[in-house]
C-alpha atoms as a printed R data frame, in Angstrom:
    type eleno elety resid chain resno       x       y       z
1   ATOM     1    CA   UNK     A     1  27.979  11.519  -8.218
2   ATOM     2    CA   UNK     A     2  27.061   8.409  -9.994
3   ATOM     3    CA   UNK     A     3  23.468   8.255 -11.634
4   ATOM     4    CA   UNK     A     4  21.648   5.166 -10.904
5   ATOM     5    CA   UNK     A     5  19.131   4.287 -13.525
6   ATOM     6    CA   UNK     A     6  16.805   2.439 -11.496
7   ATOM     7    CA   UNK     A     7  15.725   5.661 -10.692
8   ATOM     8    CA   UNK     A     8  14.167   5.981 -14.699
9   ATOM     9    CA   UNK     A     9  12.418   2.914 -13.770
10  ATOM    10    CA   UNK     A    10  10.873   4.522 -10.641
11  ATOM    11    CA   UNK     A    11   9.882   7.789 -11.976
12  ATOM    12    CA   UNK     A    12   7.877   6.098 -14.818
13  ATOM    13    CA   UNK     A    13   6.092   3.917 -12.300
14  ATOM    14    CA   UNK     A    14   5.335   7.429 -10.409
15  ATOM    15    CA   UNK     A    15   4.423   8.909 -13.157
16  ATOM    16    CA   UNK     A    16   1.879   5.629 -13.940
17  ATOM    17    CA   UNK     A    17   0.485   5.822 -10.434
18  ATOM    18    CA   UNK     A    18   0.108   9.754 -11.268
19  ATOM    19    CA   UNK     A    19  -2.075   9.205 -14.314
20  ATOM    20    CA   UNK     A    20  -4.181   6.294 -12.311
21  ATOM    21    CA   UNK     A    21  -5.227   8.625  -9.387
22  ATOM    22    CA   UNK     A    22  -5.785  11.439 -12.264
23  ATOM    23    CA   UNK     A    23  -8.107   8.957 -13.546
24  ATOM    24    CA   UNK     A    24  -9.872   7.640 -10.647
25  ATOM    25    CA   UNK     A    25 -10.678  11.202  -9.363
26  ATOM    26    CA   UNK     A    26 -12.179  12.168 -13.045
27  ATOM    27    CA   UNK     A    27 -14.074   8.420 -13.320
28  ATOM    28    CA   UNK     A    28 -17.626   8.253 -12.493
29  ATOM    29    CA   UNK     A    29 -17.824   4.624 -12.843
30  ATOM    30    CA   UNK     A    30 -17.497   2.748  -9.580
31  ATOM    31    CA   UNK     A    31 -16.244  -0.312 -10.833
32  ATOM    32    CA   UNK     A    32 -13.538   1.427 -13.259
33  ATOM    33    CA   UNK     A    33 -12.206   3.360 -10.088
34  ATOM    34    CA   UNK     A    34 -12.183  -0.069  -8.002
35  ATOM    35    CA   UNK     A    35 -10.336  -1.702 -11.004
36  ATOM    36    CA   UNK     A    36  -8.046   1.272 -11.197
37  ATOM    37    CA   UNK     A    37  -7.365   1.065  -8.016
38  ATOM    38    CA   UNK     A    38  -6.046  -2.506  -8.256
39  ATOM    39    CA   UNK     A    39  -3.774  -1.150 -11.135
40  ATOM    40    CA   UNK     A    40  -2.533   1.875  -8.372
41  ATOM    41    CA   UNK     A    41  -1.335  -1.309  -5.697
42  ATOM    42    CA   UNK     A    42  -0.260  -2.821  -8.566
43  ATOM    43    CA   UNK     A    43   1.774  -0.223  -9.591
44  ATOM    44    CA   UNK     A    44   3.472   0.528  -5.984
45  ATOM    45    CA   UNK     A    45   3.768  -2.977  -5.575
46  ATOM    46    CA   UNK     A    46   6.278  -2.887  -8.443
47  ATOM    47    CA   UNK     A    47   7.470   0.415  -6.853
48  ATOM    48    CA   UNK     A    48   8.308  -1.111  -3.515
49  ATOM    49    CA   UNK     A    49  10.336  -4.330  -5.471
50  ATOM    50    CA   UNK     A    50  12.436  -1.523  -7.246
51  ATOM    51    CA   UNK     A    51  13.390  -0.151  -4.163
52  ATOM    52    CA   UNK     A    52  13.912  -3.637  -2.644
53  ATOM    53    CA   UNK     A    53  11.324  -3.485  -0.335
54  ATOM    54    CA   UNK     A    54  10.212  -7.039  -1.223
55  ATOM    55    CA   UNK     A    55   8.177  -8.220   1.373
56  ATOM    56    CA   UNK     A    56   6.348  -4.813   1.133
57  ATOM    57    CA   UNK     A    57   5.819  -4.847  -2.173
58  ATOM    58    CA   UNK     A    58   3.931  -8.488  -2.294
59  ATOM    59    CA   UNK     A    59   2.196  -7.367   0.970
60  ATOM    60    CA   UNK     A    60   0.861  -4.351  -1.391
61  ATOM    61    CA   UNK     A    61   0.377  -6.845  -4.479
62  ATOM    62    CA   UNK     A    62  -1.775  -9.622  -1.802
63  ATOM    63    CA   UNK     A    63  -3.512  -6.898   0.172
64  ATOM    64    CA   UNK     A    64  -3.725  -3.519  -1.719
65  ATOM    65    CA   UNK     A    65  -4.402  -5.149  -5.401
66  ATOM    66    CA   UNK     A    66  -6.206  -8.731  -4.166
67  ATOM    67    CA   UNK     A    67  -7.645  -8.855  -1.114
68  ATOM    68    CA   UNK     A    68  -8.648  -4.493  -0.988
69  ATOM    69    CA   UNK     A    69 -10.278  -4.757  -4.367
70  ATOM    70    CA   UNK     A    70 -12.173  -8.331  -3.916
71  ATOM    71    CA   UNK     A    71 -13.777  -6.589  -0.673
72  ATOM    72    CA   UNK     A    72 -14.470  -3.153  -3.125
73  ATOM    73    CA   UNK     A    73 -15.958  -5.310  -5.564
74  ATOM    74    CA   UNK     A    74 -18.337  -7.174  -2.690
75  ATOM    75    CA   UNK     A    75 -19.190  -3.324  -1.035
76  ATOM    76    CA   UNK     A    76 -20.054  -2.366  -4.706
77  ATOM    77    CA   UNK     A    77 -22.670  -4.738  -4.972
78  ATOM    78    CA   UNK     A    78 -24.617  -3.744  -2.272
79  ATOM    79    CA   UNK     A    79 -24.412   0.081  -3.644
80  ATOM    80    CA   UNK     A    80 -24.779   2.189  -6.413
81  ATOM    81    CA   UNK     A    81 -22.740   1.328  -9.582
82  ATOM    82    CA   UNK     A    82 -22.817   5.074 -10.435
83  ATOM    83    CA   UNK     A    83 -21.630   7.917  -7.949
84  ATOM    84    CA   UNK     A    84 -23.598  10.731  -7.715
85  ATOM    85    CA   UNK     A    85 -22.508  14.721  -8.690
86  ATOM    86    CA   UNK     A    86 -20.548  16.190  -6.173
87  ATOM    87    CA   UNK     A    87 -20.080  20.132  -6.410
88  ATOM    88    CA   UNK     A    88 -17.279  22.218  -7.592
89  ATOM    89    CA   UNK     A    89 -16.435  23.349  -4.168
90  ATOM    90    CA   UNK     A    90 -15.687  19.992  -2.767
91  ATOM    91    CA   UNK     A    91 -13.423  19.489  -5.765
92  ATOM    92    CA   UNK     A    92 -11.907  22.625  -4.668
93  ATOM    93    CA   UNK     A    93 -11.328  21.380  -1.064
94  ATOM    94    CA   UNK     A    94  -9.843  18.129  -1.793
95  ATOM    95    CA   UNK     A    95  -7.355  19.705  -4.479
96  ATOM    96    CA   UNK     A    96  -6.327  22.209  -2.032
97  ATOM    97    CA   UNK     A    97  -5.701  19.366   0.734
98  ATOM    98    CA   UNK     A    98  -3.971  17.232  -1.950
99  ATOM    99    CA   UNK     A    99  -1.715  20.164  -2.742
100 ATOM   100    CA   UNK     A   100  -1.145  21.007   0.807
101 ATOM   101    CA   UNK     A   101   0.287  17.164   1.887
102 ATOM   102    CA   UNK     A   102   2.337  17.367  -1.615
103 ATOM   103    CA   UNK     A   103   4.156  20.502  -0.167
104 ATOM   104    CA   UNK     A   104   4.833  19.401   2.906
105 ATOM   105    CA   UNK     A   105   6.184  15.611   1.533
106 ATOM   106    CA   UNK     A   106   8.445  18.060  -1.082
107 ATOM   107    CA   UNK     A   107   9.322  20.477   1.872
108 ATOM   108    CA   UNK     A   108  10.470  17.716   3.707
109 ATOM   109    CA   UNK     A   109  12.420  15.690   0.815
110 ATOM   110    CA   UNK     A   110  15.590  17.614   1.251
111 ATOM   111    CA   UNK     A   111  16.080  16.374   4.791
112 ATOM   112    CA   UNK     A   112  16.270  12.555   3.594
113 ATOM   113    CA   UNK     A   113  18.885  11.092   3.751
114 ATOM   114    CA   UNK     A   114  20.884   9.887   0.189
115 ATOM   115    CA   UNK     A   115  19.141   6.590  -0.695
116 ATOM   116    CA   UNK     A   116  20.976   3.786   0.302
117 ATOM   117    CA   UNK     A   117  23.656   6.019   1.966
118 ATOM   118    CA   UNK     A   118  25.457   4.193   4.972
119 ATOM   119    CA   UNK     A   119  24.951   7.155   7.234
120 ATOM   120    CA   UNK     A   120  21.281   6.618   6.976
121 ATOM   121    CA   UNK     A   121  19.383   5.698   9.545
122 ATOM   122    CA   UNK     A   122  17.910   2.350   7.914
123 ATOM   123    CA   UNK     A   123  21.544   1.436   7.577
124 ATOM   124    CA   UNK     A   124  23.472   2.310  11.058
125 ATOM   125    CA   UNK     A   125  21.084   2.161  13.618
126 ATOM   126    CA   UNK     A   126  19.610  -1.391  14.931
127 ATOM   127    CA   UNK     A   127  18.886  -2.511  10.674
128 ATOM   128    CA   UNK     A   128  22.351  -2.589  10.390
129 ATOM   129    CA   UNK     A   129  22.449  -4.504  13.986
130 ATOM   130    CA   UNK     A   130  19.949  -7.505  12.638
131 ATOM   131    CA   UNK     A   131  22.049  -7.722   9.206
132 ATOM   132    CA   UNK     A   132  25.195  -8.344  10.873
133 ATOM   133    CA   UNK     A   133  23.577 -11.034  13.729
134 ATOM   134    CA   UNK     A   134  20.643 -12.759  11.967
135 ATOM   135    CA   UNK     A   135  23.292 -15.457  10.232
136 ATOM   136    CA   UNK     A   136  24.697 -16.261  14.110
137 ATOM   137    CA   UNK     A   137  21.534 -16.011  16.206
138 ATOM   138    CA   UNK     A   138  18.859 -17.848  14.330
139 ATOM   139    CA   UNK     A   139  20.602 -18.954  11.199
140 ATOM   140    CA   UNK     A   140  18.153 -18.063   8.451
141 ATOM   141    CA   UNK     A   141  19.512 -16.153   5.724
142 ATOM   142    CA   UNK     A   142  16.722 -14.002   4.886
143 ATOM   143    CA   UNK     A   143  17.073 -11.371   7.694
144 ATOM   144    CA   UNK     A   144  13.424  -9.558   6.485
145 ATOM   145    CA   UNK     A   145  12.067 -13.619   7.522
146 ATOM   146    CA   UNK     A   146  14.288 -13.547  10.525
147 ATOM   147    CA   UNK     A   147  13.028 -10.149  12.046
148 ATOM   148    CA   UNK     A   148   9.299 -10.629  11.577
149 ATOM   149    CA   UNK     A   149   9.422 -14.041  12.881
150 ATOM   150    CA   UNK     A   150  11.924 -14.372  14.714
151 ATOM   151    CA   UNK     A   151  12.929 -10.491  16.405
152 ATOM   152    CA   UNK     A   152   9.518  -9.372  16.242
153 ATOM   153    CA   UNK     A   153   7.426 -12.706  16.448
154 ATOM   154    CA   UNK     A   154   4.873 -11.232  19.232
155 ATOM   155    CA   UNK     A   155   4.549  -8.417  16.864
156 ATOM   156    CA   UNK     A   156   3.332 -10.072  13.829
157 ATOM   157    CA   UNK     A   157   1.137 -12.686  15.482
158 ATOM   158    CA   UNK     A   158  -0.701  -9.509  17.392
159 ATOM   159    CA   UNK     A   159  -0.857  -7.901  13.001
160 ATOM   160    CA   UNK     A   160  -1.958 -11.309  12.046
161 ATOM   161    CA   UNK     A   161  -5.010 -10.999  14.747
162 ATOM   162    CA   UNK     A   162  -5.956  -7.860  13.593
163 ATOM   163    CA   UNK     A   163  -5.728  -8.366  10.065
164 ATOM   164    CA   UNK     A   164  -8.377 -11.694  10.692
165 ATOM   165    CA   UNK     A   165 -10.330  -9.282  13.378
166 ATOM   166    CA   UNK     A   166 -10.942  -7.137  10.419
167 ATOM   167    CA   UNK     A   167 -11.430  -9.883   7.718
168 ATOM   168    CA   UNK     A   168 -14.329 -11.241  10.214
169 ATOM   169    CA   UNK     A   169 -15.781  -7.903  11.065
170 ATOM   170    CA   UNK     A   170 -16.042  -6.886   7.588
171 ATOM   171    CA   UNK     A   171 -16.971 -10.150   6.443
172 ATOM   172    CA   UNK     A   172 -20.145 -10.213   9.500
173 ATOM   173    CA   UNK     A   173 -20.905  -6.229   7.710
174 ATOM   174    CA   UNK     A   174 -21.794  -7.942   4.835
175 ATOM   175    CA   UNK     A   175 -23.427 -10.208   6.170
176 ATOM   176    CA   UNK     A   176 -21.249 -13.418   5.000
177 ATOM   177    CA   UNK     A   177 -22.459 -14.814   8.496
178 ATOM   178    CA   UNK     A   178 -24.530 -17.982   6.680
179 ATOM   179    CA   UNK     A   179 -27.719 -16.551   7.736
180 ATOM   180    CA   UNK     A   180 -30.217 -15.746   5.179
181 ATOM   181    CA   UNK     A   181 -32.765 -12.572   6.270
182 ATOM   182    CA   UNK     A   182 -35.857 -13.998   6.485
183 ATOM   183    CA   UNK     A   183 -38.940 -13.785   3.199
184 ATOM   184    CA   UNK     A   184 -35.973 -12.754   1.097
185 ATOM   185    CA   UNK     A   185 -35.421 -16.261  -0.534
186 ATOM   186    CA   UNK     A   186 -39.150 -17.318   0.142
């Protein structure tokens, strides 16, 4: 068993994106947690290159850092800048949930396969059919570029309508629509 020291790489960013939720649960400040949680897309951004998930990772970097935290910022203004006390108990419940989904995700770890291991799923089943027949059928060489635009083309023009669906709903929530309310500005 070889030891691949990436992996060093990805346990310090886990253990950064540890220390940023610590930190965003203990904040009060609502425009600390929105900037920290820039820094926690950030951080899995870099996470998801590591583990050569590319077009994930600047997905996360465009939509979980950029896009997410412009639209927190926007919601902020039309709210409190302070959040108010919540009780112990609630604290109580959400650690207890927390700890509940961290079992299971560790309960279930063992029955992963190896990373990167041939027998894997990821790398035998149909992925391993659109590596070997991207170069012949539509001659890109990027297969992630072939299979989203190519493969799966219907599929990511339907994502593409719902991502603007929900870029014009939210933007019509905040009322971006043009329209001024009326005897605000006069």
């Amino acid at each position: 068993m070889t030891f691949d020291y990436t992996q060093i790489f990805d346990y310090a960013l886990l253990l950064m994106m540890l220390a940023v939720g610590v930190a965003v649960i203990r904040l009060k400040n609502l425009f600390a947690i929105v900037m920290l949680t820039g820094v926690y897309s950030l951080l899995s951004a870099a996470w998801f290159v590591s583990l050569d998930a590319l077009d994930v990772g600047f997905t996360e970097a465009a939509v979980g850092a950029g896009i997410s935290t412009v639209l927190l910022l926007a919601a902020m203004l039309l709210t409190a800048r302070e959040c108010e006390p919540v009780s112990a108990i609630r604290h109580w419940a959400a650690l207890a949930v927390t700890g509940a989904a961290g079992f299971a995700l560790f309960y279930a770890l063992p029955d992963m396969p190896e990373y990167g291991a041939l027998s894997s799923p990821v790398n035998s089943g149909v992925g391993m059919e659109y590596m070997m027949r991207t170069a012949e059928d539509i001659h890109i060489p990027n297969v992630v570029t072939a299979v989203l635009g190519s493969y799966r083309g219907f599929d990511t023009m339907g994502e593409v309508f719902v991502v603007f669906a929900a870029g014009v709903g939210v933007a019509l929530l905040m009322g971006l629509s043009g329209r001024r309310k009326e005897g605000v500005d006069e």
